[in-house]
């Protein structure tokens, strides 16, 4: 196939990338409805500000994982981040009407965005307590890591084990890949799934991720970077005035993406269409975030009536630039911040934004939606969605 032919096929209606299922669970609840209500500000955010004080978190709450992970042996060997992801994947398969179709799942590609797993808190604590007393801190650290960190613990926490557990529990056994890289991993997972379907390299893809924000080690790492919010709850865009920072959340979100032709052949309900995705990496200099967001906005080319769903972190600098740029790019648009609803899900934030944008479009809140993702450290992305029956508009070249 020539490049010109591939481009033509990728733009044909049959290769439109549509969403036929989503599964989301966060502190706001299980399923799209409670999370969309929380995003719209119709319910109060659920926050635990005591367990990890002074750092608030948005906990996942009570989840009956056996509803999607029936075997106790599977549950026992998963840490919370894996349970959240496998549960979300099962919800998405159910929602797409694909859970009981073994042949369909055997051909379904799987793209996961995930970070690393849990750590041995006792060992970490001992090392941190003793390292300051050592004359040769490097040698001490190497010795402790070699003797105290069990290889089996490390192997049980590899990021691609989420994909492995989804394959084991749900039978999704097509091509699989895992992206790491915090917020950007979520954007890239969706971008690659979208590109493969458009190019005819896949007909159906399960894509998404999960994050456990209720981890002392994660909180420590992000606090060392000066990234955490340590005050009473405030909305994301108001935090930079008081130093900035994010509140971690626990949750998972997966999407079932298909070509339009494939979805129609199997009689699936189409929720919305993903039109364009822009992703890039800006140097963290003053003004760079706004400039990159403006570039990506031009590439995906949303219309004037688009709803904006922001993945803003609340981190000082990036957040003010995003808000100011959105004011110029989408004056008068309603801007909803994901973190105000259920905290920051890191890798899973972009999938959650897409799931809720699609639900808002299906509910008639807007004909089109834009999801933004500005990483707390690096990486920017913009995704445009629209009604499945609307005329397709290609993005503009940047």
Short mmCIF file of N, CA and C in Angstrom, two decimals, residues 170-260:
data_model
loop_
_atom_site.label_atom_id
_atom_site.label_comp_id
_atom_site.label_asym_id
_atom_site.label_seq_id
_atom_site.Cartn_x
_atom_site.Cartn_y
_atom_site.Cartn_z
N UNK A 170 -9.62 -11.58 31.77
CA UNK A 170 -10.68 -11.25 30.81
C UNK A 170 -10.50 -11.90 29.43
N UNK A 171 -9.37 -12.54 29.19
CA UNK A 171 -9.19 -13.24 27.92
C UNK A 171 -8.90 -12.35 26.74
N UNK A 172 -8.38 -11.15 26.98
CA UNK A 172 -7.99 -10.26 25.88
C UNK A 172 -6.56 -10.64 25.50
N UNK A 173 -6.40 -11.35 24.39
CA UNK A 173 -5.12 -11.99 24.10
C UNK A 173 -4.55 -11.59 22.75
N UNK A 174 -4.99 -10.47 22.19
CA UNK A 174 -4.37 -9.98 20.96
C UNK A 174 -3.05 -9.30 21.26
N UNK A 175 -2.55 -8.54 20.30
CA UNK A 175 -1.28 -7.82 20.48
C UNK A 175 -1.38 -6.92 21.70
N UNK A 176 -0.28 -6.83 22.46
CA UNK A 176 -0.30 -6.06 23.70
C UNK A 176 0.96 -5.21 23.82
N UNK A 177 0.79 -4.01 24.34
CA UNK A 177 1.94 -3.16 24.66
C UNK A 177 1.59 -2.29 25.86
N UNK A 178 2.63 -1.86 26.58
CA UNK A 178 2.45 -1.04 27.77
C UNK A 178 3.31 0.21 27.66
N UNK A 179 2.72 1.35 27.98
CA UNK A 179 3.44 2.62 27.98
C UNK A 179 3.68 3.07 29.42
N UNK A 180 4.89 3.56 29.69
CA UNK A 180 5.19 4.21 30.96
C UNK A 180 5.54 5.67 30.68
N UNK A 181 5.36 6.53 31.68
CA UNK A 181 5.70 7.92 31.47
C UNK A 181 4.65 8.87 32.00
N UNK A 182 3.96 8.48 33.05
CA UNK A 182 2.99 9.31 33.76
C UNK A 182 1.93 9.86 32.79
N UNK A 183 1.60 11.15 32.86
CA UNK A 183 0.45 11.64 32.06
C UNK A 183 0.63 11.39 30.57
N UNK A 184 1.86 11.53 30.08
CA UNK A 184 2.07 11.36 28.64
C UNK A 184 1.81 9.93 28.19
N UNK A 185 2.01 8.97 29.09
CA UNK A 185 1.73 7.58 28.73
C UNK A 185 0.26 7.39 28.39
N UNK A 186 -0.62 8.10 29.11
CA UNK A 186 -2.05 8.00 28.82
C UNK A 186 -2.39 8.55 27.45
N UNK A 187 -1.84 9.71 27.12
CA UNK A 187 -2.06 10.30 25.80
C UNK A 187 -1.52 9.38 24.71
N UNK A 188 -0.31 8.88 24.89
CA UNK A 188 0.30 8.06 23.84
C UNK A 188 -0.40 6.72 23.66
N UNK A 189 -0.90 6.15 24.73
CA UNK A 189 -1.64 4.89 24.59
C UNK A 189 -2.86 5.08 23.70
N UNK A 190 -3.60 6.17 23.93
CA UNK A 190 -4.78 6.45 23.10
C UNK A 190 -4.35 6.81 21.69
N UNK A 191 -3.28 7.59 21.57
CA UNK A 191 -2.81 8.02 20.24
C UNK A 191 -2.42 6.83 19.38
N UNK A 192 -1.71 5.88 19.96
CA UNK A 192 -1.27 4.72 19.18
C UNK A 192 -2.46 3.83 18.82
N UNK A 193 -3.39 3.65 19.76
CA UNK A 193 -4.59 2.87 19.45
C UNK A 193 -5.37 3.52 18.31
N UNK A 194 -5.52 4.80 18.36
CA UNK A 194 -6.23 5.57 17.33
C UNK A 194 -5.54 5.43 15.99
N UNK A 195 -4.21 5.58 15.97
CA UNK A 195 -3.46 5.49 14.72
C UNK A 195 -3.52 4.10 14.11
N UNK A 196 -3.46 3.07 14.93
CA UNK A 196 -3.51 1.70 14.41
C UNK A 196 -4.86 1.40 13.78
N UNK A 197 -5.92 1.86 14.42
CA UNK A 197 -7.26 1.61 13.86
C UNK A 197 -7.44 2.39 12.57
N UNK A 198 -7.04 3.64 12.56
CA UNK A 198 -7.16 4.45 11.34
C UNK A 198 -6.38 3.85 10.17
N UNK A 199 -5.22 3.30 10.47
CA UNK A 199 -4.36 2.75 9.42
C UNK A 199 -4.75 1.34 9.01
N UNK A 200 -5.77 0.76 9.64
CA UNK A 200 -6.18 -0.60 9.31
C UNK A 200 -5.31 -1.68 9.91
N UNK A 201 -4.48 -1.32 10.90
CA UNK A 201 -3.63 -2.30 11.56
C UNK A 201 -4.33 -3.01 12.71
N UNK A 202 -5.48 -2.48 13.11
CA UNK A 202 -6.30 -3.11 14.15
C UNK A 202 -7.74 -2.69 13.93
N UNK A 203 -8.66 -3.56 14.31
CA UNK A 203 -10.09 -3.24 14.20
C UNK A 203 -10.69 -2.85 15.54
N UNK A 204 -10.14 -3.39 16.62
CA UNK A 204 -10.69 -3.11 17.96
C UNK A 204 -9.55 -3.16 18.97
N UNK A 205 -9.54 -2.18 19.87
CA UNK A 205 -8.46 -2.06 20.85
C UNK A 205 -9.06 -1.73 22.21
N UNK A 206 -8.57 -2.41 23.24
CA UNK A 206 -8.87 -2.06 24.61
C UNK A 206 -7.70 -1.24 25.13
N UNK A 207 -7.96 0.01 25.55
CA UNK A 207 -6.87 0.91 25.93
C UNK A 207 -7.22 1.62 27.23
N UNK A 208 -6.23 1.77 28.11
CA UNK A 208 -6.48 2.48 29.36
C UNK A 208 -5.41 2.19 30.40
N UNK A 209 -5.69 2.62 31.63
CA UNK A 209 -4.71 2.43 32.69
C UNK A 209 -5.33 2.64 34.06
N UNK A 210 -4.48 2.61 35.07
CA UNK A 210 -4.95 2.75 36.45
C UNK A 210 -3.85 3.35 37.29
N UNK A 211 -4.24 3.84 38.47
CA UNK A 211 -3.27 4.45 39.37
C UNK A 211 -3.77 4.34 40.80
N UNK A 212 -2.89 3.98 41.70
CA UNK A 212 -3.21 3.95 43.12
C UNK A 212 -2.55 5.14 43.80
N UNK A 213 -3.35 6.14 44.16
CA UNK A 213 -2.81 7.32 44.80
C UNK A 213 -2.63 7.18 46.30
N UNK A 214 -3.07 6.06 46.86
CA UNK A 214 -3.01 5.85 48.31
C UNK A 214 -1.75 5.07 48.67
N UNK A 215 -0.61 5.64 48.31
CA UNK A 215 0.68 4.99 48.52
C UNK A 215 1.65 5.97 49.16
N UNK A 216 2.20 5.58 50.28
CA UNK A 216 3.15 6.46 50.97
C UNK A 216 4.37 6.74 50.12
N UNK A 217 4.83 5.75 49.34
CA UNK A 217 6.03 5.96 48.53
C UNK A 217 5.78 6.96 47.42
N UNK A 218 4.62 6.89 46.77
CA UNK A 218 4.31 7.86 45.71
C UNK A 218 4.20 9.27 46.28
N UNK A 219 3.54 9.39 47.42
CA UNK A 219 3.40 10.69 48.04
C UNK A 219 4.76 11.27 48.41
N UNK A 220 5.64 10.43 48.90
CA UNK A 220 6.98 10.89 49.25
C UNK A 220 7.73 11.40 48.02
N UNK A 221 7.68 10.63 46.94
CA UNK A 221 8.41 11.00 45.72
C UNK A 221 7.90 12.33 45.17
N UNK A 222 6.57 12.47 45.08
CA UNK A 222 6.04 13.71 44.52
C UNK A 222 6.25 14.90 45.45
N UNK A 223 6.24 14.66 46.76
CA UNK A 223 6.51 15.75 47.69
C UNK A 223 7.97 16.19 47.61
N UNK A 224 8.88 15.24 47.40
CA UNK A 224 10.28 15.61 47.22
C UNK A 224 10.45 16.51 46.01
N UNK A 225 9.58 16.33 45.01
CA UNK A 225 9.61 17.19 43.83
C UNK A 225 8.82 18.48 44.00
N UNK A 226 8.22 18.68 45.18
CA UNK A 226 7.45 19.89 45.44
C UNK A 226 6.16 19.96 44.66
N UNK A 227 5.54 18.80 44.39
CA UNK A 227 4.38 18.76 43.51
C UNK A 227 3.04 18.62 44.23
N UNK A 228 3.03 18.29 45.51
CA UNK A 228 1.77 17.96 46.18
C UNK A 228 1.09 19.17 46.81
N UNK A 229 -0.24 19.15 46.78
CA UNK A 229 -1.06 20.14 47.47
C UNK A 229 -1.21 19.70 48.92
N UNK A 230 -0.97 20.62 49.86
CA UNK A 230 -0.96 20.26 51.28
C UNK A 230 -1.93 21.13 52.08
N UNK A 231 -2.90 21.72 51.45
CA UNK A 231 -3.84 22.61 52.11
C UNK A 231 -5.26 22.06 51.93
N UNK A 232 -6.25 22.67 52.58
CA UNK A 232 -7.64 22.23 52.36
C UNK A 232 -7.99 22.29 50.88
N UNK A 233 -8.94 21.46 50.50
CA UNK A 233 -9.30 21.32 49.08
C UNK A 233 -9.56 22.67 48.43
N UNK A 234 -9.00 22.85 47.25
CA UNK A 234 -9.27 24.03 46.42
C UNK A 234 -9.31 23.55 44.97
N UNK A 235 -10.04 24.24 44.12
CA UNK A 235 -10.12 23.84 42.72
C UNK A 235 -8.76 23.97 42.06
N UNK A 236 -8.56 23.18 41.03
CA UNK A 236 -7.25 23.10 40.37
C UNK A 236 -6.75 24.47 39.91
N UNK A 237 -7.62 25.23 39.25
CA UNK A 237 -7.15 26.48 38.68
C UNK A 237 -6.97 27.58 39.71
N UNK A 238 -7.42 27.36 40.96
CA UNK A 238 -7.19 28.34 42.01
C UNK A 238 -5.95 28.03 42.85
N UNK A 239 -5.37 26.84 42.67
CA UNK A 239 -4.25 26.45 43.53
C UNK A 239 -2.95 27.21 43.29
N UNK A 240 -2.61 27.54 42.04
CA UNK A 240 -1.33 28.23 41.83
C UNK A 240 -1.18 29.52 42.63
N UNK A 241 -2.28 30.17 42.95
CA UNK A 241 -2.21 31.41 43.73
C UNK A 241 -1.65 31.15 45.12
N UNK A 242 -1.74 29.89 45.60
CA UNK A 242 -1.25 29.55 46.94
C UNK A 242 -0.14 28.50 46.87
N UNK A 243 0.63 28.55 45.80
CA UNK A 243 1.79 27.66 45.69
C UNK A 243 1.63 26.52 44.72
N UNK A 244 0.39 26.08 44.48
CA UNK A 244 0.15 25.03 43.51
C UNK A 244 0.38 23.63 44.03
N UNK A 245 0.02 22.66 43.23
CA UNK A 245 0.21 21.26 43.58
C UNK A 245 -1.01 20.42 43.23
N UNK A 246 -0.82 19.11 43.17
CA UNK A 246 -1.93 18.23 42.83
C UNK A 246 -2.31 17.32 44.00
N UNK A 247 -3.52 16.81 43.93
CA UNK A 247 -4.03 15.82 44.88
C UNK A 247 -4.16 14.50 44.13
N UNK A 248 -3.45 13.49 44.57
CA UNK A 248 -3.51 12.21 43.89
C UNK A 248 -4.86 11.53 44.11
N UNK A 249 -5.27 10.76 43.13
CA UNK A 249 -6.50 9.99 43.23
C UNK A 249 -6.25 8.54 42.84
N UNK A 250 -7.09 7.66 43.33
CA UNK A 250 -7.01 6.25 42.96
C UNK A 250 -8.13 5.93 41.98
N UNK A 251 -7.81 5.19 40.93
CA UNK A 251 -8.86 4.83 39.98
C UNK A 251 -8.30 4.15 38.75
N UNK A 252 -9.19 3.79 37.88
CA UNK A 252 -8.81 3.16 36.63
C UNK A 252 -9.82 3.49 35.56
N UNK A 253 -9.38 3.51 34.33
CA UNK A 253 -10.29 3.75 33.21
C UNK A 253 -9.79 3.05 31.96
N UNK A 254 -10.69 2.34 31.30
CA UNK A 254 -10.38 1.70 30.03
C UNK A 254 -11.46 2.05 29.01
N UNK A 255 -11.05 2.07 27.75
CA UNK A 255 -11.94 2.37 26.63
C UNK A 255 -11.85 1.25 25.61
N UNK A 256 -12.97 0.95 24.97
CA UNK A 256 -12.97 0.07 23.81
C UNK A 256 -13.10 0.96 22.58
N UNK A 257 -12.07 0.96 21.75
CA UNK A 257 -12.06 1.74 20.52
C UNK A 257 -12.16 0.77 19.34
N UNK A 258 -12.92 1.17 18.34
CA UNK A 258 -13.10 0.33 17.15
C UNK A 258 -13.15 1.18 15.90
N UNK A 259 -12.90 0.55 14.77
CA UNK A 259 -13.23 1.21 13.51
C UNK A 259 -14.75 1.23 13.39
N UNK A 260 -15.26 2.23 12.71
CA UNK A 260 -16.71 2.33 12.55
C UNK A 260 -17.27 1.08 11.87
#
